[in-house]
C-alpha positions as a Markdown table, in Angstrom:
| # | Residue | x | y | z |
|---|---|---|---|---|
| 1 | Met | -36.8 | -41.0 | 25.3 |
| 2 | Ile | -36.1 | -37.3 | 25.8 |
| 3 | Tyr | -39.1 | -36.4 | 23.5 |
| 4 | Ile | -41.5 | -38.4 | 25.7 |
| 5 | Ile | -40.3 | -36.6 | 28.8 |
| 6 | Gln | -40.5 | -33.2 | 27.0 |
| 7 | Thr | -44.0 | -34.0 | 25.8 |
| 8 | Ile | -45.2 | -35.0 | 29.2 |
| 9 | Phe | -43.7 | -31.8 | 30.7 |
| 10 | Glu | -45.4 | -29.6 | 28.0 |
| 11 | Val | -48.8 | -31.3 | 28.7 |
| 12 | Ala | -48.4 | -30.8 | 32.4 |
| 13 | Val | -47.6 | -27.1 | 31.8 |
| 14 | Val | -50.7 | -26.6 | 29.6 |
| 15 | Ala | -52.8 | -28.4 | 32.2 |
| 16 | Phe | -51.5 | -26.2 | 35.0 |
| 17 | Ile | -52.2 | -23.0 | 32.9 |
| 18 | Val | -55.8 | -24.2 | 32.2 |
| 19 | Trp | -56.3 | -25.1 | 35.9 |
| 20 | Gly | -54.9 | -21.6 | 36.9 |
| 21 | Val | -57.4 | -19.9 | 34.6 |
| 22 | Phe | -60.3 | -21.5 | 36.3 |
| 23 | Asn | -58.9 | -21.5 | 39.8 |
| 24 | Glu | -57.2 | -18.1 | 39.9 |
| 25 | Gln | -57.7 | -17.3 | 43.6 |
| 26 | Lys | -56.2 | -20.7 | 44.6 |
| 27 | Leu | -53.2 | -20.0 | 42.4 |
| 28 | Val | -52.8 | -16.5 | 43.9 |
| 29 | Asp | -53.1 | -17.9 | 47.5 |
| 30 | Phe | -50.4 | -20.5 | 46.6 |
| 31 | Glu | -48.1 | -17.8 | 45.2 |
| 32 | Glu | -48.5 | -15.6 | 48.3 |
| 33 | Lys | -47.7 | -18.6 | 50.5 |
| 34 | Val | -44.5 | -19.4 | 48.6 |
| 35 | Lys | -43.4 | -15.7 | 48.7 |
| 36 | Ala | -44.0 | -15.6 | 52.5 |
| 37 | Asn | -42.1 | -18.8 | 53.0 |
| 38 | Arg | -39.1 | -17.4 | 51.0 |
| 39 | Arg | -39.2 | -14.2 | 53.0 |
| 40 | Arg | -39.2 | -16.1 | 56.3 |
| 41 | Arg | -36.2 | -18.2 | 55.1 |
| 42 | Lys | -34.4 | -15.1 | 54.0 |
| 43 | Leu | -35.0 | -13.5 | 57.4 |
| 44 | Arg | -34.0 | -16.9 | 59.0 |
| 45 | Leu | -37.3 | -17.1 | 60.9 |
| 46 | Ile | -37.7 | -20.7 | 59.7 |
| 47 | Glu | -35.0 | -23.3 | 59.0 |
| 48 | Gly | -34.2 | -23.9 | 55.4 |
| 49 | Thr | -33.8 | -27.3 | 53.9 |
| 50 | Arg | -30.1 | -26.8 | 53.2 |
| 51 | Ser | -29.2 | -26.2 | 56.8 |
| 52 | Pro | -27.6 | -29.3 | 58.4 |
| 53 | Ala | -27.8 | -27.9 | 61.9 |
| 54 | Lys | -31.0 | -28.2 | 63.9 |
| 55 | Lys | -31.6 | -24.8 | 65.5 |
| 56 | His | -34.7 | -23.4 | 67.1 |
| 57 | Cys | -35.6 | -19.8 | 66.3 |
| 58 | Val | -38.6 | -18.0 | 67.7 |
């Protein structure tokens, strides 16, 4: 069973790499979006998923 999951994961990784080669700009835009989101969470401009309290920050 573990080999099936591993094989599916490996196929997904290869497919993602191939997609990234042909859609490089979309991949770069996604990476920048993730980086900006992490920076905002670090600066506490947006609420993280781990925070149980509902606070509004502007």
